[in-house]
XYZ file of C-alpha atoms in Angstrom:
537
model
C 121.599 75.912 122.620
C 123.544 73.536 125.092
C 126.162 74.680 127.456
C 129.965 74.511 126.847
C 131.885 72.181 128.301
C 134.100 73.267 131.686
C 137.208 72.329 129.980
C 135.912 75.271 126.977
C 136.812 78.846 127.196
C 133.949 80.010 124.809
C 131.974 83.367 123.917
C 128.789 83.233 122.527
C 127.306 86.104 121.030
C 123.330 86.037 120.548
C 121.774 88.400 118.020
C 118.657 89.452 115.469
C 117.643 91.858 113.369
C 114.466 93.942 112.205
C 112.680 93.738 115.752
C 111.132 96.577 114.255
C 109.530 97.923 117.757
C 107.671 94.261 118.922
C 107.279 94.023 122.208
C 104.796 90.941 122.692
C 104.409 88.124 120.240
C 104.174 88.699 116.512
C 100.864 88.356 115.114
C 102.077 85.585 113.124
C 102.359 81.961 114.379
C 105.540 79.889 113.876
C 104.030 77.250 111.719
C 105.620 74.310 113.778
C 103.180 73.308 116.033
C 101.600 77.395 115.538
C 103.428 78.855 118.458
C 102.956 82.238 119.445
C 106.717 83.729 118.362
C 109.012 86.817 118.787
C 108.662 90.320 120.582
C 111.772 91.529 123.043
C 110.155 89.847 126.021
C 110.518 86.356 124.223
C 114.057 87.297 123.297
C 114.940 88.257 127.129
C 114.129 84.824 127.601
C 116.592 83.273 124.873
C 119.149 85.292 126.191
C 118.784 84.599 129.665
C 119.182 80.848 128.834
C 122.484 81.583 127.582
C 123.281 83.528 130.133
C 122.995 80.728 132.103
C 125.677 78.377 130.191
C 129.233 78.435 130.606
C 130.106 81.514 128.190
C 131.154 84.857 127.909
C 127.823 86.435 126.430
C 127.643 89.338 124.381
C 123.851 90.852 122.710
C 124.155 92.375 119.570
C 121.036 93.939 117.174
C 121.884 94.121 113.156
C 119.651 97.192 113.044
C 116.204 98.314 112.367
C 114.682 98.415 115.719
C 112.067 101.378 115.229
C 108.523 101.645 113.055
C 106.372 98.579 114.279
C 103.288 98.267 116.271
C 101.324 101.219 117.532
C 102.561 100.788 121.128
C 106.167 101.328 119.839
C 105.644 103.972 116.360
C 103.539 106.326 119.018
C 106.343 106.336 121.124
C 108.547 106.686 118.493
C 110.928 103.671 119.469
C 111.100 104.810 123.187
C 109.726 101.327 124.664
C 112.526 99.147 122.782
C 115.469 101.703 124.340
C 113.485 100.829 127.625
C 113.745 97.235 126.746
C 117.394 96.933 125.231
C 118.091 99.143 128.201
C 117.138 96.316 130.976
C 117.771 93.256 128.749
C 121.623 94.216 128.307
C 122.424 94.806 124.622
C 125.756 95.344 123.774
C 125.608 97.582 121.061
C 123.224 97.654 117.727
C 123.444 98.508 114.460
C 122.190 101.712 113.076
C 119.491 100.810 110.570
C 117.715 102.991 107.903
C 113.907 102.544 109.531
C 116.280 104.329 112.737
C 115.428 107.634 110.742
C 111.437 107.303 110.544
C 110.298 109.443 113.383
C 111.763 112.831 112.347
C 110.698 115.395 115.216
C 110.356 114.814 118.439
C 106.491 114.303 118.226
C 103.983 112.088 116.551
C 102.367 115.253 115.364
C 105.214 115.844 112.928
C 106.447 114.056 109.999
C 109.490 115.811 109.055
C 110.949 118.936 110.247
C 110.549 122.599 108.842
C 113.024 123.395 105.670
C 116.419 124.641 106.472
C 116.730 122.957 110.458
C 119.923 120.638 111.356
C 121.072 118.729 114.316
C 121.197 122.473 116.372
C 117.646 122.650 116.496
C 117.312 119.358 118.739
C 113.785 117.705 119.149
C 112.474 119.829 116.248
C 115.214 119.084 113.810
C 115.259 116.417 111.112
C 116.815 114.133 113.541
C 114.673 115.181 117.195
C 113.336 111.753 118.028
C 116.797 109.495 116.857
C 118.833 112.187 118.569
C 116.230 111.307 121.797
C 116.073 107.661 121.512
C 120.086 107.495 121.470
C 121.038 109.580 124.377
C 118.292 107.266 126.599
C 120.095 104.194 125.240
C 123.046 102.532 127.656
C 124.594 100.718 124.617
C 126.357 102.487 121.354
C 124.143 102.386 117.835
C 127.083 101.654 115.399
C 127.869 102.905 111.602
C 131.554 103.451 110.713
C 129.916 104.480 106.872
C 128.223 107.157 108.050
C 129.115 110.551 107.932
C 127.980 114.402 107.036
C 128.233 115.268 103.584
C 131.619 116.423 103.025
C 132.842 114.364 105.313
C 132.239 115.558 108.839
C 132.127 113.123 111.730
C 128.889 112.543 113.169
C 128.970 113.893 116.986
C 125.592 112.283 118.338
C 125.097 111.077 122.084
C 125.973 106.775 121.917
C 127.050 106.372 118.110
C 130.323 105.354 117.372
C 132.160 103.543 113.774
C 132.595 100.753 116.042
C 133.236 99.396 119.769
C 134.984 97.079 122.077
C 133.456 94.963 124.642
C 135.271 93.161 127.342
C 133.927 90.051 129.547
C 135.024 87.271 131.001
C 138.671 87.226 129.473
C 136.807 87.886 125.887
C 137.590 90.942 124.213
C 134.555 91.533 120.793
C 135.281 94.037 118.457
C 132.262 95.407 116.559
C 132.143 97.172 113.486
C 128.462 98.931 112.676
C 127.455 99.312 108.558
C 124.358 101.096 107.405
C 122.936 100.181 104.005
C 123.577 102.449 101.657
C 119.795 102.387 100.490
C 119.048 104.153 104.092
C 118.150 107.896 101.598
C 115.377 105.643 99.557
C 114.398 103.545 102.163
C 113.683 106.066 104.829
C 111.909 109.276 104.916
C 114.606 111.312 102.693
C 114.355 114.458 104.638
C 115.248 113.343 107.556
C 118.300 112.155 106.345
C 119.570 115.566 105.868
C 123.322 116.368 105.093
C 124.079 112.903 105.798
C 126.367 110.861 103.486
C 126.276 106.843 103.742
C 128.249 106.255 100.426
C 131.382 108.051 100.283
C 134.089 105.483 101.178
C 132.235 103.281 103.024
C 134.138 100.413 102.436
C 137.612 101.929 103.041
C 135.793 103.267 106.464
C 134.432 99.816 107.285
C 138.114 98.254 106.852
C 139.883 100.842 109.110
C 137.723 99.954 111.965
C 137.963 96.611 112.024
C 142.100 97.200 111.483
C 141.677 99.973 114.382
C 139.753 97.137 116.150
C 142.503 94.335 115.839
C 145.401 96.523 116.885
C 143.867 96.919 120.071
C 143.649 93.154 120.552
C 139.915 92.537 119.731
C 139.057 89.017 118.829
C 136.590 88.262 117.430
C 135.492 91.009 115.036
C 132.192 91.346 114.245
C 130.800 93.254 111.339
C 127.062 94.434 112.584
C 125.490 95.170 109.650
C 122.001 96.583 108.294
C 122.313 95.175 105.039
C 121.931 91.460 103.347
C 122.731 89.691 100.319
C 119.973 89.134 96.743
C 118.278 86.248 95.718
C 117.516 82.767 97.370
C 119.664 82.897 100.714
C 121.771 79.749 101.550
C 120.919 78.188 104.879
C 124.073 76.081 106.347
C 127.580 77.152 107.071
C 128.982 74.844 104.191
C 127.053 77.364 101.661
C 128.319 79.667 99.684
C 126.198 83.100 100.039
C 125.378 84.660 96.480
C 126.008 88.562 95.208
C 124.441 91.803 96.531
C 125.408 94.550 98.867
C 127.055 92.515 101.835
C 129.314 90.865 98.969
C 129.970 94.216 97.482
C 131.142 95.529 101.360
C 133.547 92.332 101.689
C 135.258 92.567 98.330
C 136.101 96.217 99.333
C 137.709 95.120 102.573
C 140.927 93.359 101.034
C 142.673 91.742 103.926
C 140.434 93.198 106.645
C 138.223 90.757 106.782
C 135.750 90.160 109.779
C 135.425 87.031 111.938
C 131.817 87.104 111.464
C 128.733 89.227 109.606
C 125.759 89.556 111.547
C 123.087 91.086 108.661
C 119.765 92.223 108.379
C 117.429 94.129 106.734
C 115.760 91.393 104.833
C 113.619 90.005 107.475
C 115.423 86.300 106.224
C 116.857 83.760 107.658
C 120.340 83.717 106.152
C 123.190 81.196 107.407
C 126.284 80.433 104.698
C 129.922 82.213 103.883
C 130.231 85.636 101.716
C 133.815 85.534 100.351
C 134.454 83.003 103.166
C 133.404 84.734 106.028
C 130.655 83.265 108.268
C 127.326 85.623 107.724
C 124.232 84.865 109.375
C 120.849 86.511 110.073
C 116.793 85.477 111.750
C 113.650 86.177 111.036
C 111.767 89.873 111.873
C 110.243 91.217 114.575
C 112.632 88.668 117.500
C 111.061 85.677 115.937
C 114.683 84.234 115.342
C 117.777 84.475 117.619
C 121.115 83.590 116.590
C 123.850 82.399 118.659
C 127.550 82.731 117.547
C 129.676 80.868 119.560
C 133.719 81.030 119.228
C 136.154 78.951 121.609
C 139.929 79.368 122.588
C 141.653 77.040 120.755
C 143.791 74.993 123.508
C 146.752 74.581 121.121
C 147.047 77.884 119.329
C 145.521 79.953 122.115
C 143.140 81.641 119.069
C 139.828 82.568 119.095
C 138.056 80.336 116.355
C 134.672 79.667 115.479
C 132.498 76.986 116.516
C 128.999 77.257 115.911
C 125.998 78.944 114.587
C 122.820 78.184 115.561
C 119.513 79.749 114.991
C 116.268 79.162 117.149
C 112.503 80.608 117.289
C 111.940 82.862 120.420
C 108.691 81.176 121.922
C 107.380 83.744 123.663
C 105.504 82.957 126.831
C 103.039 84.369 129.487
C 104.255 84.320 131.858
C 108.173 84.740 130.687
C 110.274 81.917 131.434
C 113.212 84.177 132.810
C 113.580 86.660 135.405
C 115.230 88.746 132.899
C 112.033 88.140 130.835
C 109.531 89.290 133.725
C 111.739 92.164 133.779
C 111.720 93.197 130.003
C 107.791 92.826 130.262
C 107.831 95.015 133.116
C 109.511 97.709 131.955
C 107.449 97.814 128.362
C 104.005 97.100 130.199
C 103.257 100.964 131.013
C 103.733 101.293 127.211
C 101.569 99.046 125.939
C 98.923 100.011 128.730
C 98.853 103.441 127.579
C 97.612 102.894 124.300
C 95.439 99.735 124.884
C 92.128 101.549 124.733
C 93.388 103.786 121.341
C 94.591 100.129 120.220
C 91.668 98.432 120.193
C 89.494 100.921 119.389
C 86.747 99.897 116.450
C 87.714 101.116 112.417
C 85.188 99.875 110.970
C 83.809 95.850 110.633
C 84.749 93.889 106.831
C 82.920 91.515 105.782
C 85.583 90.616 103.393
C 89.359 90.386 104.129
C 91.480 93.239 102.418
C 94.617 91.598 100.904
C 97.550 93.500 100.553
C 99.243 91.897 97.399
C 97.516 89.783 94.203
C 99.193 89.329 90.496
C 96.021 91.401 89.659
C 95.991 93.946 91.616
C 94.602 94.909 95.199
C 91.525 97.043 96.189
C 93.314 97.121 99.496
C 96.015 99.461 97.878
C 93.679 101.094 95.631
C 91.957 101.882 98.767
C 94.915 103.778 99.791
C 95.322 105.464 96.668
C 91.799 106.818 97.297
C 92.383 107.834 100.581
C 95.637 109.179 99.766
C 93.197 111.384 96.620
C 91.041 112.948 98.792
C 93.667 114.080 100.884
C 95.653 115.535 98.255
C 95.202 119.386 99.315
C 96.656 118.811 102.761
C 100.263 119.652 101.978
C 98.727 123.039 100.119
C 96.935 124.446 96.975
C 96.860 122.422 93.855
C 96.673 124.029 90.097
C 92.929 124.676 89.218
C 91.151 122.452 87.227
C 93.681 120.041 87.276
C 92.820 116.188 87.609
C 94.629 114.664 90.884
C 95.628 110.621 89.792
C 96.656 108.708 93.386
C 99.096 106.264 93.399
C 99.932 103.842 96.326
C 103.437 101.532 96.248
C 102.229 98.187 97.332
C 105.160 97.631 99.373
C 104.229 99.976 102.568
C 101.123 97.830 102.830
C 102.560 94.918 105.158
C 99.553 92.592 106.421
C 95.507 91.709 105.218
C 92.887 92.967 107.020
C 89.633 91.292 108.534
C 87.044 89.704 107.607
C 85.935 91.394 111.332
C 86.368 93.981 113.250
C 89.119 96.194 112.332
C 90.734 97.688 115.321
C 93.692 100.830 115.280
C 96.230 98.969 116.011
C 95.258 96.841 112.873
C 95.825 99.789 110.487
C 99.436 99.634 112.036
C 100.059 96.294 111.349
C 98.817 96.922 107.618
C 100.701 100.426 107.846
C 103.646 100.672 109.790
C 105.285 103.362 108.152
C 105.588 107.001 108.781
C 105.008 108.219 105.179
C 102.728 111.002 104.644
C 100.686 112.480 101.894
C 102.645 114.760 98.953
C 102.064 115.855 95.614
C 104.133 115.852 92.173
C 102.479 118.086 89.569
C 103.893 116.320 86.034
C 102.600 115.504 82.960
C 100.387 112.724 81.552
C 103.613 111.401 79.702
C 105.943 111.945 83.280
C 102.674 109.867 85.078
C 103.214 107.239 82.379
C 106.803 107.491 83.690
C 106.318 106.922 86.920
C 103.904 103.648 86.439
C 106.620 102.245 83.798
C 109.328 102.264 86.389
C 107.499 100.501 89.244
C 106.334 97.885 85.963
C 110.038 97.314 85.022
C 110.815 95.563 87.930
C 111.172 91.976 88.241
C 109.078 91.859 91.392
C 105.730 92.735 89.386
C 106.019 88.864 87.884
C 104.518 88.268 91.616
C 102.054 90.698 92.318
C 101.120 93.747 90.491
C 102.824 96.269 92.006
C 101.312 99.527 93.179
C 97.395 101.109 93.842
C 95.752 104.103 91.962
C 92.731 106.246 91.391
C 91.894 108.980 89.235
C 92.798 106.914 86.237
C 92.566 103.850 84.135
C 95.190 101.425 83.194
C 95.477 98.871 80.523
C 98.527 96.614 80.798
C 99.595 93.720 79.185
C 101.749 90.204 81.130
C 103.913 88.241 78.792
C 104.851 84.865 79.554
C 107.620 85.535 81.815
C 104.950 87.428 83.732
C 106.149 90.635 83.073
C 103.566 93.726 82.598
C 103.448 96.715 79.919
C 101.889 99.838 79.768
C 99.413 99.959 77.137
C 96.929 102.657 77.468
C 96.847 105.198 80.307
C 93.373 107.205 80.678
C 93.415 110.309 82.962
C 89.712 111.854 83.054
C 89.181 115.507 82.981
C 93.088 116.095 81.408
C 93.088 118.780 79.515
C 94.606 118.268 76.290
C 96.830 121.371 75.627
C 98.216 121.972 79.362
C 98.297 118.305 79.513
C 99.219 118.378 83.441
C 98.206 115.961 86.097
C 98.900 116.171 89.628
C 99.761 112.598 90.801
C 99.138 112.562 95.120
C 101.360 109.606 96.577
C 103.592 108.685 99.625
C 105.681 111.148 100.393
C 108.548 108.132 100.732
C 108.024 107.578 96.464
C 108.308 111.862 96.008
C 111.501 111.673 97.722
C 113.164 108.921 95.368
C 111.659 106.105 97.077
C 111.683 102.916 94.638
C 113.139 104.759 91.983
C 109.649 105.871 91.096
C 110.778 109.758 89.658
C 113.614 108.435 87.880
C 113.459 110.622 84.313
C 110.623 112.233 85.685
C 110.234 116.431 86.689
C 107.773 117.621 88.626
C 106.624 121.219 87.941
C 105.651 121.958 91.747
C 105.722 119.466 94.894
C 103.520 119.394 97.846
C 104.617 117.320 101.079
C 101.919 116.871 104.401
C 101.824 115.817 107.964
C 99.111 113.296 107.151
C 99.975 109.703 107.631
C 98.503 107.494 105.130
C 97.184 105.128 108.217
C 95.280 108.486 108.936
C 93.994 109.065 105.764
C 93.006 105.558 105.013
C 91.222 105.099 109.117
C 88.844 107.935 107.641
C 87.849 105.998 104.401
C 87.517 102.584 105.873
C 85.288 104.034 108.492
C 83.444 105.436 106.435
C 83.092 102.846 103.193
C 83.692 100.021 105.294
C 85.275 98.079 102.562
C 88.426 97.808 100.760
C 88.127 94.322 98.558
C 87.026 93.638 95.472
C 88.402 93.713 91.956
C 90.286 97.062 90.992
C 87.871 99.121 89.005
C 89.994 100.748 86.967
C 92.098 97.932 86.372
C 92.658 95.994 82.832
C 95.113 93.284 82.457
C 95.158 91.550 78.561
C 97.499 88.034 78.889
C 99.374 88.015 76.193
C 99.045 84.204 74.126
């Protein structure tokens, strides 16, 4: 990232996505020469260096900065406000992993029924509501609204913003995905409406934005594009929701689409406008840079480049040492809870495998024998677990196991709940996780209480072929199936076509439920027990 040239009258705006609450390195390596990468403090120092060029600069986030490591989820995002706060972001988008934390309080999940935005840290909202009125920079989503249409009236969110410095003069547009109600904890999404007219509210900001002499506009969005993602400007990006948003837009067209939400490096043209996006967790900055055109006088394009955040210790930067600064009392009040002993492996617990995972069926297990916590169950019912092997996000061992290990593996805030159903709506359930295309990569989901036999074509697709639930009684024919409380609420499309008789919803984490089994078993790898898969010739 080079400095402009003194003749240039340039703005460069730096930006990432999904920091998703790291404050030091990732636990990953960049693979080039297996640098320690990413965290805010190594992004301080990225942004400092620009600083420190000939530009305007301007910080923008696409969105998803909460739900990470335990030093950030038991603070529920407060140490990257502090961060953002000192390192000088502009504004951020408003991403759906913004809604995890519910109450005010890591001893609640979601809020009692029937409470709003008037009931403050203990409503559905407490800790967002918190985490925006500490932040110095606007959180951005011109789709959002209440259902019916009501504006949303919280402390530092705004459809969009201006920014002046240095002459320049961004506009920024903020977009929510509108997958935020299944990819978030549903209820605390209450009377909230991402849908309704999001495109026509997208294009009247950035109209709203040019009248009042913005250039360039930026769309900031939490949201990405499907399949393989191109990586130059001369690409062509493919279909999915950030082509959808464009198309709607007609002639209001940004300058630029900063994206996220697919923790991928993206860098191409949707419908001709520039769109780019890093890595998770700060391992990728972007820099955008436009320049004054000396014969037109317009503000064009120039560049995009992308570039790993090597984090360092000490930080390059001032601005670094001052970003680690403000998030060291964070991490120092957990570091003993951190590194506190689960249990020791002597195998490594994988997350995902085509056949199947004892590290999710370990979940599922965990997730059975806490099946009463959210209330009474039917009598002499059998209880079948079931654990989506998506919110399992890193191995574990072979070694010692610490807590802040079980985040890594578990970084989300869903809780233990209960669907009482029917052998045939169980079936249901396990057929629509099967049906996606995903499974042709790993099988897709944990579970106890039961046995499966399923069946992989040659396009490595798998079937339902037999479903055995011990102890079912034939006539009443119920089951009470204990999952995340993320799939009861429509996560993954998991209840589609499927009614449950009575529900059941907890305040115990899974991470919680799954610390007590590991210490106690001290294992979680081996072949699935339960597990049969025939290969069809």
């Amino acid at each position: 990232m080079g400095s402009a040239g003194l003749a240039e009258k340039c703005v460069s705006i730096v930006s990432w996505n999904d920091m998703h609450g790291q404050l030091g390195p990732d636990e990953s390596y960049v693979q080039t020469g297996k640098l320690p990468a990413g965290g805010v403090v190594a992004v301080a120092d990225v942004v400092a260096d620009v600083r420190a060029t000939h530009d305007a600069t301007f910080v923008l986030d696409a969105g998803d900065l909460f739900t990470g490591p335990l030093e950030t989820t038991l603070a529920e995002g407060e140490p990257i406000i502090a961060a953002y706060n000192v390192l000088g972001v502009d504004a951020a988008a408003l991403g759906n992993h913004e809604f995890d934390f519910g109450p005010v309080g890591y001893g609640a999940v979601i809020a009692a029924p029937g409470l709003d935005d008037r009931a403050g840290d203990k409503g559905p909202r407490g800790a967002l509501l918190a985490r925006l009125a500490a932040a110095r920079f606007p959180f951005l989503s011109a789709n959002l609204h209440r259902e019916g249409g009501g504006a949303i009236a919280w402390p530092h969110h705004s459809p969009s913003t201006t920014v002046e410095r240095d002459g320049f003069k961004v506009g920024v547009v903020g977009y929510t995905t509108l997958e935020t109600p299944k990819t978030t904890i549903k209820p605390n999404v209450v009377g909230l409406d991402f849908a309704t007219n999001a495109g026509g509210s997208i294009a009247a900001s950035i109209r709203l934005l040019r009248t009042q002499g913005a250039s360039p506009v930026v769309l900031l969005a939490h949201a990405s594009l499907e399949g393989e993602l191109p990586q130059a400007l001369d690409k062509a990006a493919g279909k999915g929701e950030i082509d959808t948003l464009l198309g709607e837009l007609g002639p209001d067209l940004p300058d630029l689409v900063i994206a996220g939400h697919r923790h991928a490096w993206l860098l191409g043209r949707a419908r001709g406008v520039p769109i780019v996006s890093t890595s998770e967790h700060g391992v990728g900055v972007a820099r955008s840079r436009f320049c004054v055109d000396p014969a037109t006088k317009k503000v064009a394009l120039a560049s995009i480049e992308r570039r790993i955040a090597v984090a360092h210790d000490p930080p390059r930067s001032a601005l670094g040492k001052d970003v680690a600064a403000v998030v060291a009392p964070f991490q120092a009040k957990v570091a003993a809870e951190a590194e506190t002993s689960v249990a020791t492996l002597a195998k490594a617990c994988f997350p995902q495998r085509l056949d199947g995972s004892a590290f999710t069926h370990a979940v599922a297990v965990a997730i059975r024998e806490h099946a009463t916590d959210g209330g009474a169950l039917p009598e002499k019912v059998p209880v079948v677990a079931v654990m989506n092997s998506g919110g399992v996000r890193a191995p574990l061992g072979p070694s010692v196991v610490r807590y802040r290990d079980l985040f890594a593996a578990l970084p989300f805030e869903n809780a233990v709940a209960t669907c009482t159903t029917t052998r045939a709506g169980l079936a249901k359930m396990l057929s629509n996780v099967l049906r996606k295309a995903s499974v042709a990569e790993r099988f897709p989901f944990g579970f106890a209480g039961a046995r499966l036999a399923l069946k992989r074509d040659a396009k490595g697709l798998l079937t339902l072929e037999k479903l055995t639930v011990p102890g079912a009684d034939a006539e009443t024919d119920k089951v009470v199936v204990a999952m995340p409380d993320f799939l009861l609420w429509g996560g993954d499309g998991f209840l589609d076509g499927v009614t449950c008789s009575a529900t059941t919803s907890s305040q115990t984490r899974l991470r919680d439920a799954f610390r007590t089994l590991l210490a106690r078993d001290k294992t979680c790898d081996g072949p699935h027990p339960d597990l049969t898969i025939e290969v069809k010739p």
